[in-house]
XYZ file of C-alpha atoms in Angstrom:
728
model
C 124.044 85.030 84.806
C 127.262 86.470 83.970
C 127.463 88.544 80.430
C 130.292 86.754 78.732
C 133.145 89.048 77.421
C 131.628 89.794 73.166
C 133.882 92.722 72.746
C 137.123 95.107 72.996
C 136.802 98.653 73.239
C 139.031 101.637 73.858
C 137.628 104.226 76.246
C 140.149 107.093 74.648
C 140.761 105.886 71.101
C 142.755 108.662 68.935
C 145.239 107.565 72.505
C 146.390 104.308 70.211
C 149.177 106.548 68.126
C 150.972 106.325 70.827
C 151.391 102.735 69.841
C 154.334 103.688 67.688
C 156.233 104.934 70.071
C 157.455 101.347 70.203
C 159.316 100.890 67.481
C 162.416 103.349 68.956
C 163.718 100.844 70.831
C 163.578 98.861 67.725
C 165.079 101.853 65.544
C 167.628 102.246 68.051
C 168.880 98.874 68.594
C 168.752 98.649 64.421
C 170.906 101.844 64.140
C 173.402 101.104 67.530
C 175.089 97.826 64.212
C 177.337 100.415 62.449
C 179.458 98.587 60.372
C 183.307 98.188 60.946
C 186.165 98.354 58.341
C 187.588 94.807 59.070
C 192.129 95.404 58.893
C 193.779 91.643 59.807
C 195.058 92.936 63.221
C 196.938 89.854 65.223
C 196.018 90.563 68.683
C 192.285 90.288 67.577
C 192.363 86.980 66.895
C 192.058 86.225 70.939
C 189.264 88.384 71.320
C 187.102 87.514 67.784
C 187.462 83.349 69.562
C 186.621 85.342 73.462
C 183.267 87.303 71.057
C 182.449 84.079 69.505
C 181.434 81.934 73.025
C 179.816 84.645 74.271
C 177.889 86.120 71.087
C 174.582 84.129 71.859
C 174.401 85.072 75.278
C 174.334 88.379 74.173
C 171.426 88.790 71.513
C 169.553 87.111 74.037
C 169.798 89.515 76.873
C 169.988 92.254 74.026
C 167.171 90.563 73.280
C 165.293 90.620 75.933
C 165.878 94.288 76.432
C 164.484 95.129 73.744
C 161.267 92.791 74.289
C 161.037 94.664 77.517
C 161.353 98.253 76.482
C 159.414 97.043 73.749
C 155.759 96.350 76.131
C 156.792 98.806 78.487
C 155.722 101.708 75.643
C 153.806 99.219 74.459
C 151.352 99.243 78.164
C 151.394 102.785 78.915
C 150.528 103.849 75.652
C 147.586 101.519 75.813
C 147.009 102.332 78.799
C 146.351 106.185 77.958
C 144.037 104.322 75.817
C 142.260 103.085 78.393
C 140.629 99.490 76.870
C 138.410 97.317 78.583
C 136.056 94.083 77.543
C 132.688 94.168 77.209
C 129.741 92.251 77.774
C 125.939 92.565 76.857
C 124.180 95.407 77.697
C 125.185 98.789 77.712
C 128.813 99.940 77.663
C 129.962 102.439 79.681
C 133.303 104.445 78.554
C 136.647 104.679 81.330
C 137.117 107.366 82.175
C 133.295 109.520 82.263
C 131.270 109.980 84.710
C 128.949 107.437 85.520
C 125.570 107.873 87.733
C 125.256 105.583 90.147
C 120.880 104.156 91.174
C 121.144 102.062 94.432
C 117.943 100.327 94.701
C 117.406 99.034 98.012
C 114.703 97.455 99.496
C 112.925 97.677 102.156
C 109.923 95.296 102.635
C 109.941 93.945 105.759
C 111.287 90.176 104.331
C 114.528 91.848 104.488
C 114.221 91.698 108.219
C 115.129 88.368 107.377
C 118.456 87.742 110.021
C 120.022 84.006 109.953
C 123.422 85.612 111.118
C 124.468 88.517 113.020
C 122.830 91.013 110.290
C 119.592 90.420 109.267
C 119.554 90.756 105.072
C 118.124 95.022 105.374
C 121.734 94.828 107.279
C 123.729 93.245 104.510
C 122.109 95.550 101.537
C 123.014 98.663 103.450
C 127.231 97.020 103.027
C 126.670 96.015 100.305
C 126.014 99.440 99.021
C 128.359 101.174 100.955
C 130.833 98.825 99.106
C 130.229 99.954 95.846
C 129.867 103.866 95.996
C 133.709 102.747 97.652
C 134.376 101.388 94.747
C 132.952 104.434 92.021
C 135.508 106.548 90.220
C 136.537 110.272 91.013
C 133.395 112.528 89.570
C 130.701 109.351 89.732
C 127.358 110.408 91.520
C 124.903 108.500 92.620
C 120.970 107.987 93.709
C 119.759 106.617 96.385
C 115.602 104.495 96.402
C 113.952 102.343 98.708
C 111.805 99.688 96.922
C 109.211 99.609 99.584
C 105.483 100.914 99.196
C 105.177 103.393 98.571
C 109.194 103.899 97.367
C 111.032 106.368 99.123
C 113.467 108.225 97.196
C 116.395 109.045 99.219
C 118.781 110.764 97.089
C 117.025 111.614 94.022
C 118.881 114.349 92.117
C 122.837 113.119 91.197
C 124.952 113.527 93.794
C 128.914 113.685 92.784
C 129.141 113.414 97.132
C 129.132 110.324 97.210
C 130.191 110.499 101.228
C 127.247 112.366 102.128
C 125.593 109.286 100.452
C 126.982 106.979 101.511
C 126.112 108.615 105.064
C 121.876 108.610 104.030
C 122.517 104.718 103.761
C 124.256 104.798 106.884
C 120.934 106.402 108.687
C 118.341 103.422 107.216
C 116.178 101.347 109.201
C 113.676 98.991 107.391
C 109.997 99.445 107.634
C 107.821 97.071 108.471
C 105.751 98.068 105.093
C 105.959 96.116 101.800
C 106.735 96.782 98.362
C 105.581 98.069 95.116
C 107.749 97.185 92.129
C 104.993 99.651 89.964
C 105.878 101.985 91.934
C 109.547 101.838 92.376
C 110.399 101.731 88.595
C 108.213 103.959 87.965
C 110.489 106.420 90.618
C 113.303 104.695 88.956
C 112.588 106.341 85.330
C 111.884 109.155 86.553
C 115.586 109.940 87.826
C 117.061 108.215 84.870
C 115.082 110.502 82.501
C 117.020 113.752 85.275
C 120.048 112.614 85.102
C 122.201 114.419 83.234
C 125.391 112.261 82.815
C 125.445 110.091 79.963
C 126.251 106.322 81.572
C 123.745 104.681 84.473
C 124.215 102.460 85.792
C 121.682 101.342 89.103
C 122.033 98.619 90.706
C 118.531 96.574 92.597
C 119.944 94.756 96.477
C 116.674 92.308 96.727
C 115.791 88.544 98.123
C 113.774 88.760 95.283
C 111.146 87.936 97.823
C 107.714 86.436 95.014
C 105.078 88.771 96.977
C 106.498 91.716 94.947
C 108.372 90.261 92.028
C 106.310 88.622 90.448
C 104.208 91.728 89.893
C 105.498 91.534 86.822
C 104.726 88.639 85.775
C 101.022 89.269 85.445
C 101.267 93.416 84.891
C 101.976 94.471 81.031
C 103.057 97.816 81.813
C 105.061 97.124 84.608
C 107.555 94.859 81.842
C 107.211 97.783 79.603
C 108.177 100.014 81.908
C 110.584 97.565 82.989
C 112.431 97.063 79.866
C 112.853 101.223 78.896
C 114.532 101.385 82.223
C 117.220 98.643 80.396
C 117.603 100.608 77.602
C 118.722 103.666 79.821
C 121.033 102.007 82.222
C 123.320 98.937 83.156
C 121.356 96.376 85.085
C 122.786 94.774 88.502
C 120.866 92.939 90.808
C 121.941 90.774 93.800
C 120.676 88.643 95.275
C 120.589 88.821 98.738
C 117.939 86.018 99.237
C 119.397 83.048 99.657
C 119.398 80.208 102.487
C 116.683 79.492 104.133
C 113.007 80.796 103.865
C 111.596 79.242 106.829
C 109.241 81.620 108.843
C 105.529 81.276 111.216
C 103.622 84.614 111.650
C 100.505 85.813 113.187
C 98.794 86.067 109.885
C 95.894 88.188 111.683
C 93.985 89.189 115.000
C 89.465 89.942 115.372
C 86.996 90.082 117.875
C 83.594 88.323 116.905
C 81.452 90.704 119.602
C 80.659 93.410 117.966
C 81.869 95.432 120.618
C 84.080 95.111 124.220
C 82.096 95.568 127.313
C 83.628 95.432 130.350
C 82.725 92.404 132.379
C 82.254 90.357 129.848
C 84.333 86.934 127.945
C 85.359 89.197 124.966
C 86.522 86.332 122.235
C 89.715 86.767 120.440
C 91.358 84.992 117.606
C 94.308 84.764 116.816
C 95.369 82.752 113.331
C 99.080 81.723 112.612
C 100.452 80.320 109.583
C 103.279 78.062 109.001
C 104.671 79.349 105.784
C 108.197 76.632 106.228
C 108.386 72.775 104.815
C 109.182 72.782 108.441
C 107.060 71.184 111.005
C 106.742 73.560 114.100
C 105.083 71.152 116.880
C 104.604 73.167 119.829
C 104.856 76.538 118.908
C 104.148 78.770 122.125
C 101.361 81.010 121.504
C 101.459 83.916 123.917
C 97.664 86.210 124.632
C 99.139 90.319 126.015
C 96.564 92.786 127.029
C 98.065 96.248 127.772
C 102.098 95.175 127.219
C 100.857 92.421 130.272
C 100.855 87.844 129.467
C 97.705 86.515 130.216
C 97.408 83.423 128.782
C 99.992 80.663 127.037
C 99.334 78.228 124.405
C 101.045 75.490 122.353
C 100.019 74.855 118.813
C 101.261 72.127 116.647
C 101.848 73.374 113.212
C 102.582 71.309 109.997
C 104.517 72.649 107.586
C 102.571 74.969 104.684
C 99.462 75.007 107.269
C 97.669 77.851 109.508
C 96.017 77.141 112.852
C 93.285 79.669 114.167
C 94.098 79.907 118.316
C 90.745 81.405 120.193
C 92.012 83.482 122.922
C 88.684 84.316 125.616
C 90.109 87.746 127.936
C 87.526 89.528 130.562
C 88.040 93.580 130.009
C 88.151 95.046 133.752
C 88.148 98.596 132.859
C 86.220 100.701 130.212
C 88.624 102.959 127.514
C 90.829 102.003 125.109
C 92.995 98.374 125.528
C 95.538 97.037 122.574
C 95.430 92.844 123.319
C 98.709 90.908 121.362
C 99.514 88.070 120.247
C 103.331 86.916 119.634
C 104.897 83.924 118.784
C 108.485 82.612 119.890
C 111.436 84.023 118.146
C 112.247 83.437 114.052
C 114.423 84.601 111.998
C 111.843 86.836 111.412
C 110.559 88.616 114.235
C 108.584 91.186 112.480
C 105.438 89.153 111.606
C 105.771 86.999 114.881
C 103.362 90.326 116.671
C 99.915 91.198 116.170
C 98.259 93.881 117.665
C 94.116 94.609 117.722
C 92.954 98.253 119.268
C 89.777 97.330 120.509
C 87.118 99.997 122.898
C 85.710 98.296 126.019
C 82.125 99.756 127.329
C 80.055 99.826 130.032
C 77.533 98.998 128.085
C 76.301 100.873 124.744
C 74.102 104.341 124.268
C 71.254 104.116 122.393
C 69.290 107.119 121.652
C 65.834 106.809 121.022
C 64.020 109.571 119.587
C 59.796 109.196 119.587
C 58.846 111.087 116.667
C 54.788 110.461 118.629
C 55.687 111.027 122.016
C 52.469 110.178 124.407
C 51.923 109.389 128.582
C 49.809 106.542 128.168
C 51.545 102.649 128.538
C 52.532 101.810 125.071
C 51.663 104.171 123.674
C 54.633 106.663 122.863
C 56.147 104.992 119.800
C 59.322 103.879 121.139
C 57.925 102.918 124.205
C 57.878 98.574 122.222
C 61.097 99.796 121.311
C 62.676 100.617 124.528
C 61.965 97.112 125.887
C 61.803 94.664 123.333
C 66.467 96.915 123.748
C 66.196 96.770 127.689
C 63.835 93.727 128.469
C 65.961 93.774 131.738
C 65.801 98.019 132.477
C 63.897 98.023 135.428
C 64.664 94.505 137.072
C 66.651 94.528 140.003
C 69.638 91.849 138.031
C 73.211 91.721 138.104
C 74.616 93.779 136.550
C 76.530 90.230 134.122
C 72.791 89.365 133.003
C 71.477 92.521 132.568
C 71.171 93.768 128.539
C 74.549 95.307 127.043
C 71.986 98.597 125.630
C 71.015 100.961 127.808
C 67.815 102.795 125.744
C 67.203 106.630 126.154
C 64.258 108.547 125.022
C 63.979 112.475 124.433
C 61.203 113.401 122.452
C 61.703 115.048 118.714
C 61.549 118.539 119.330
C 64.941 117.904 121.615
C 66.739 116.572 119.265
C 68.902 119.352 117.738
C 70.004 120.317 120.860
C 70.736 116.694 122.041
C 75.118 116.084 121.918
C 74.853 112.704 120.074
C 78.813 112.144 120.467
C 77.586 110.495 123.957
C 75.947 106.901 122.148
C 76.562 104.969 119.997
C 73.699 104.526 117.831
C 70.519 107.324 117.211
C 67.061 105.907 116.410
C 64.137 107.597 115.194
C 61.295 106.049 115.299
C 58.212 108.328 112.805
C 60.145 111.688 113.039
C 58.316 113.769 111.153
C 60.182 115.731 109.038
C 64.228 117.073 109.892
C 65.179 121.136 109.249
C 69.080 120.799 107.202
C 70.105 121.829 109.897
C 69.384 118.538 111.848
C 70.439 116.401 108.514
C 73.940 118.375 108.885
C 74.432 117.363 112.774
C 73.625 112.708 111.892
C 75.536 113.769 108.260
C 78.672 115.012 111.526
C 77.584 112.483 113.376
C 78.180 109.735 110.746
C 81.255 110.669 109.809
C 82.379 110.035 113.523
C 81.794 107.186 112.998
C 77.769 106.843 114.264
C 74.993 104.545 113.415
C 70.647 106.176 112.403
C 68.470 103.883 112.611
C 65.176 105.552 110.554
C 61.075 103.633 111.590
C 59.791 105.251 109.493
C 55.426 105.583 109.450
C 52.228 108.273 109.816
C 54.170 110.672 110.806
C 57.019 110.955 108.537
C 56.872 113.646 105.104
C 58.046 111.198 102.478
C 58.831 114.838 100.435
C 60.913 116.201 103.171
C 63.357 113.353 103.787
C 63.730 113.057 99.578
C 64.172 116.751 99.473
C 67.255 116.821 102.686
C 68.219 113.431 103.905
C 67.365 111.896 100.426
C 69.157 114.777 98.259
C 68.838 112.407 94.567
C 71.258 109.993 96.422
C 74.128 112.158 97.806
C 72.363 112.231 101.627
C 73.097 110.002 104.194
C 69.473 108.685 103.537
C 69.460 105.384 101.836
C 66.526 105.373 98.768
C 64.472 107.830 98.349
C 60.563 106.767 99.807
C 57.781 106.942 97.662
C 54.189 106.420 98.361
C 52.400 104.036 101.387
C 51.705 100.422 100.367
C 49.057 99.027 102.147
C 45.934 99.740 104.861
C 46.863 99.954 108.098
C 43.000 100.322 109.272
C 42.420 97.475 106.398
C 42.836 94.463 109.305
C 42.651 91.604 106.989
C 45.080 93.273 104.360
C 48.638 92.216 105.140
C 52.171 91.516 103.645
C 54.455 88.541 105.021
C 58.966 89.057 106.068
C 60.442 87.533 102.269
C 63.664 86.632 104.515
C 66.212 87.042 101.662
C 67.866 83.701 102.208
C 68.247 84.654 105.663
C 71.356 86.055 104.215
C 71.829 88.673 105.748
C 73.105 88.261 109.767
C 70.076 90.070 111.926
C 67.894 87.113 110.363
C 70.057 84.642 110.494
C 69.366 83.227 113.612
C 66.070 82.414 111.754
C 67.514 79.285 109.803
C 65.665 76.767 109.870
C 63.680 78.164 112.660
C 61.124 78.971 110.770
C 58.282 78.623 114.257
C 60.655 81.842 115.280
C 57.324 84.227 114.341
C 59.027 85.973 111.812
C 57.494 84.842 108.529
C 54.186 84.644 110.469
C 54.217 88.284 111.043
C 52.392 91.337 109.786
C 52.282 93.660 107.826
C 48.940 96.322 107.319
C 51.313 98.803 105.905
C 55.040 100.187 104.843
C 56.430 102.979 103.154
C 58.194 101.918 99.538
C 61.714 102.650 99.367
C 63.017 102.800 96.165
C 67.176 102.517 95.799
C 68.765 104.777 93.907
C 70.683 103.317 90.341
C 74.413 102.072 91.574
C 73.360 101.928 94.932
C 74.882 99.918 97.747
C 73.280 99.217 100.322
C 71.658 95.963 101.278
C 68.336 95.057 101.889
C 68.127 92.286 104.930
C 64.574 91.651 104.747
C 62.230 92.362 102.627
C 57.984 92.409 102.576
C 56.529 89.602 99.741
C 56.752 91.391 96.816
C 60.555 92.158 96.417
C 60.150 95.587 98.799
C 62.994 96.302 101.753
C 61.946 96.553 104.929
C 65.159 96.375 106.255
C 67.908 98.347 104.738
C 70.677 98.435 105.640
C 73.873 101.789 104.107
C 77.027 103.283 105.269
C 77.767 107.004 104.976
C 81.307 107.701 105.713
C 82.345 106.031 108.952
C 78.877 105.190 109.894
C 76.386 102.791 109.507
C 72.350 103.874 108.611
C 69.498 101.550 108.847
C 65.680 102.399 107.432
C 62.922 100.443 108.845
C 59.911 101.045 106.405
C 57.974 100.895 108.941
C 56.613 101.600 112.491
C 58.488 100.740 115.683
C 55.019 100.342 117.205
C 51.653 98.191 116.616
C 50.325 100.721 114.104
C 51.686 99.257 111.395
C 51.924 95.833 112.156
C 52.077 93.483 115.106
C 56.261 92.184 114.596
C 56.115 94.553 118.221
C 53.734 91.726 119.845
C 55.827 89.072 117.817
C 58.239 86.825 119.654
C 61.099 87.371 116.632
C 61.028 91.270 117.325
C 63.331 91.405 120.237
C 66.490 89.159 118.529
C 65.756 90.764 115.345
C 65.525 94.899 117.309
C 68.311 93.779 119.330
C 71.032 92.455 115.871
C 69.745 95.689 113.677
C 71.641 98.192 116.377
C 74.702 95.328 116.850
C 74.609 94.764 113.785
C 75.148 98.804 112.984
C 77.298 99.953 116.204
C 79.628 96.925 114.722
C 83.327 97.188 114.227
C 83.442 100.411 114.744
C 87.149 99.648 116.967
C 88.114 98.453 113.220
C 88.850 102.829 112.491
C 92.214 102.700 115.363
C 93.516 99.372 113.471
C 95.702 100.023 110.532
C 97.539 98.273 107.848
C 101.269 99.964 108.243
C 102.072 103.278 106.199
C 98.098 103.586 106.200
C 96.963 106.873 108.114
C 95.742 106.933 111.267
C 92.352 109.104 110.573
C 89.918 109.318 113.775
C 87.120 112.013 113.942
C 87.498 113.369 117.675
C 85.128 116.192 119.016
C 85.294 119.980 118.346
C 86.461 120.304 121.277
C 90.214 118.634 120.227
C 90.837 121.577 117.544
C 94.083 123.618 119.080
C 94.576 121.002 121.602
C 98.303 119.663 121.659
C 98.024 115.837 120.836
C 101.175 113.894 121.274
C 101.933 110.435 119.681
C 103.756 107.050 120.903
C 105.710 105.186 118.490
C 106.534 101.779 119.508
C 109.859 102.668 119.786
C 108.741 105.318 122.745
C 109.703 108.179 120.501
C 107.022 110.517 120.378
C 106.096 112.865 117.696
C 103.746 115.868 119.119
C 100.999 116.507 115.653
C 97.759 118.151 115.579
C 93.588 118.001 115.112
C 92.578 117.992 111.287
C 89.756 119.829 110.750
C 87.783 119.696 107.939
C 83.990 120.831 107.237
C 82.027 119.334 110.818
C 83.922 116.880 111.899
C 87.559 117.317 113.644
C 90.717 115.145 112.455
C 93.067 113.209 114.227
C 95.299 112.146 111.557
C 99.303 110.182 111.392
C 100.691 108.791 108.813
C 104.225 107.829 110.693
C 102.706 104.400 110.455
C 105.557 103.059 108.411
C 106.059 100.083 112.123
C 104.482 97.959 113.565
C 103.027 98.084 117.177
C 100.528 99.767 119.302
C 100.540 103.603 119.776
C 99.461 106.334 122.237
C 97.669 109.284 121.497
C 97.586 111.355 124.426
C 95.266 114.019 123.642
C 96.304 117.494 126.038
C 94.130 119.373 127.816
C 90.877 120.388 127.804
C 91.099 116.737 126.948
C 93.630 115.585 128.691
C 92.492 111.748 127.898
C 94.342 107.993 126.603
C 93.397 106.123 122.646
C 94.993 103.374 121.377
C 95.934 102.421 117.908
C 97.259 99.522 116.333
C 99.679 99.337 113.147
C 100.164 95.970 111.603
C 102.526 94.332 108.889
C 101.034 92.597 105.656
C 100.833 89.303 105.860
C 101.860 88.464 102.409
C 105.298 90.302 103.313
C 105.797 86.348 105.335
C 105.868 84.069 102.357
C 109.346 84.066 101.732
C 109.470 82.637 98.553
C 111.343 84.316 95.995
C 111.740 83.785 92.113
C 115.238 82.462 91.064
C 117.295 83.734 87.924
C 115.680 82.243 85.686
C 112.147 82.501 86.877
C 113.056 86.701 86.966
C 113.511 86.218 83.721
C 110.561 84.544 82.033
C 108.588 87.444 84.603
C 110.538 90.201 82.720
C 111.684 89.063 79.497
C 113.734 91.313 77.244
C 115.690 92.981 80.649
C 119.064 91.992 80.659
C 120.373 91.942 83.431
C 123.405 91.270 85.083
C 123.091 88.073 88.128
C 125.056 88.345 91.173
C 125.093 85.786 94.459
C 128.480 86.880 95.515
C 127.181 89.925 98.255
C 129.531 88.837 101.588
C 132.460 89.100 98.695
C 131.774 92.381 97.234
C 130.200 93.340 100.895
C 134.321 93.070 102.462
C 136.019 93.670 98.965
C 136.701 90.460 98.406
C 134.931 91.203 95.110
C 134.382 94.196 93.194
C 130.936 94.979 91.048
C 132.641 96.968 89.159
C 135.291 94.743 88.552
C 132.653 92.804 85.327
C 133.953 95.556 83.514
C 136.586 94.098 82.131
C 138.478 97.987 82.541
C 142.616 96.714 82.106
C 144.189 100.832 81.966
C 145.060 100.048 85.660
C 145.946 96.547 85.745
C 148.333 98.274 82.048
C 149.611 101.046 84.114
C 150.469 98.460 87.046
C 152.251 96.116 84.454
C 153.857 99.496 83.277
C 155.742 100.267 86.503
C 156.604 96.338 86.724
C 158.329 96.893 83.292
C 160.163 100.082 84.031
C 161.892 98.441 86.862
C 162.573 95.033 85.141
C 164.191 96.986 82.609
C 166.408 98.356 85.244
C 167.633 95.637 86.387
C 167.958 93.653 83.136
C 169.302 96.582 82.034
C 172.740 96.508 85.451
C 172.755 92.331 85.641
C 173.341 92.104 81.833
C 175.867 94.705 82.059
C 177.337 94.082 85.005
C 177.879 90.382 83.406
C 179.467 91.930 80.311
C 181.836 93.739 81.326
């Protein structure tokens, strides 16, 4: 809404004294009318007759010349005083320097394209036009509304040409916009400004996802009011026109890990954010850039559909799956990527705390068979268990390279040294999985001191006294599945005959969770004590089974439910490790790497093909590959130089919220930010092409007055010549 004109003001009112000069032509005119002594003269009769005939015309000509000369003086005097008309809002004084802050919406919805240019390119054109219309001596700042916002030019710069070059060099990133953070940075820019006059130009599509944040945030509204008190606010709405859009809003796999040669389900969710039905919408699956499958989806307006593909990865290593839609006006969200690591098998290390030479006499014998019952069978690879266990003695644990394994299971290990605890801690930080089985060899005070550490360590619970007596086979407890809520026991819902409820536990170690713990109890005993509990440590997962892995304290290892629960337990703690390689735009890629990666040259190939050198950052006992230049969605290929000489893939995706192009209108904007005065403009085409200007709405008159004065000069000369010519 354009504000109505309310008042007439003057930039330099002291120069209004010049209006007094307008009386000079009048005085000259009056003084020129001298009185003459009248005498009769016969020849005068003929002259008087001629004068009387032309007297009316001569008086009119003199009055016209007098009016033109007076108006000429008035125009010059008023132009010197710099008059202006001003609507509601802060008054800008012509002739004084103005700080112009350009706020360009950098959320990826600005990539919406209906013509040959998208909204972001339009915003750049409008910003350049605003700089072009600025007066000599004005200064400018440039702020990109993003998440987080980016200050391109913070301090008021009088070099408008340099600011213009910065605008020309802007490229649209693929993130969202944080309105609160943007206004906070804008407030800082205005607070630091040394110029008395300030104007802020918001060049945006007014997407509801971004701007509706003010409706639920009182601090944001208060901040907007403070900014409006410091500066004139102009909002150029670039979001006019269609809002039709379809997008891939998610891509994931239900498989806990990817095994080479086995079908992996890939589920993509497609959503239609528009009001137009999209029949036969083409959805394509690509793996490592090669098309693998294509489907046609019927997508009603405002609905979403899930398309499930299946793909068998043919080689071990890192892969990138991509689902893409046919192009529309916003192509950025028509793609989604998923970085995966395919493995030949899942390697599990079993640390035996009570080894034995007798058959099924060792602590891990039952567990090894439960995880890989076909380990020694002559079966084809596709039919074998993907879990490959390897057993080591407790004494060999400290010398074992844990990085080779996806999961480490410690069965009835008596105690741990501080160095062994650090090894496990570093392994968990790198995304590993650790499972403890307890037993008669476990030294509870040592566990509490070295592993639990008053809730600050890697062990999720404090160990207390033993419950039950394994030597008394008559007394036992049964499991409580807690409503089969946890994934590792969900398969037994409605299948009570599966053996889980009939399992007998004769002895266990009571585990007490600390206050405020986020650990989950997956399976409990009658009475509520945890039988299996889960927690997360850094990037890894831990689990504790409070009874034994063999038949010393329970008959579970020979019960039918043991095999599926143990397999589900291992799969659960090792699942979703691929998520570390999948982040959102703007988030940092941060992945632990082997210690040997320190000082190794690392190169990241961006989605646009550019190569960026980076490095590995050491932190405590763990080294991390970190990269924060993730402003564009797509696949990021990382190459580690020798001696590692490996390549890894990561995926960066856009936020689905930006795909909804619904916008606020002018009235909704006023309701969202009450007390904030805006000049709301939609004529961005005219501004960008120079046919209109945001500054013209301020009503400055001195230029028009000077042009009028120049015209009056030519008019006065012409009229004086014309009237004098006829007078002769």
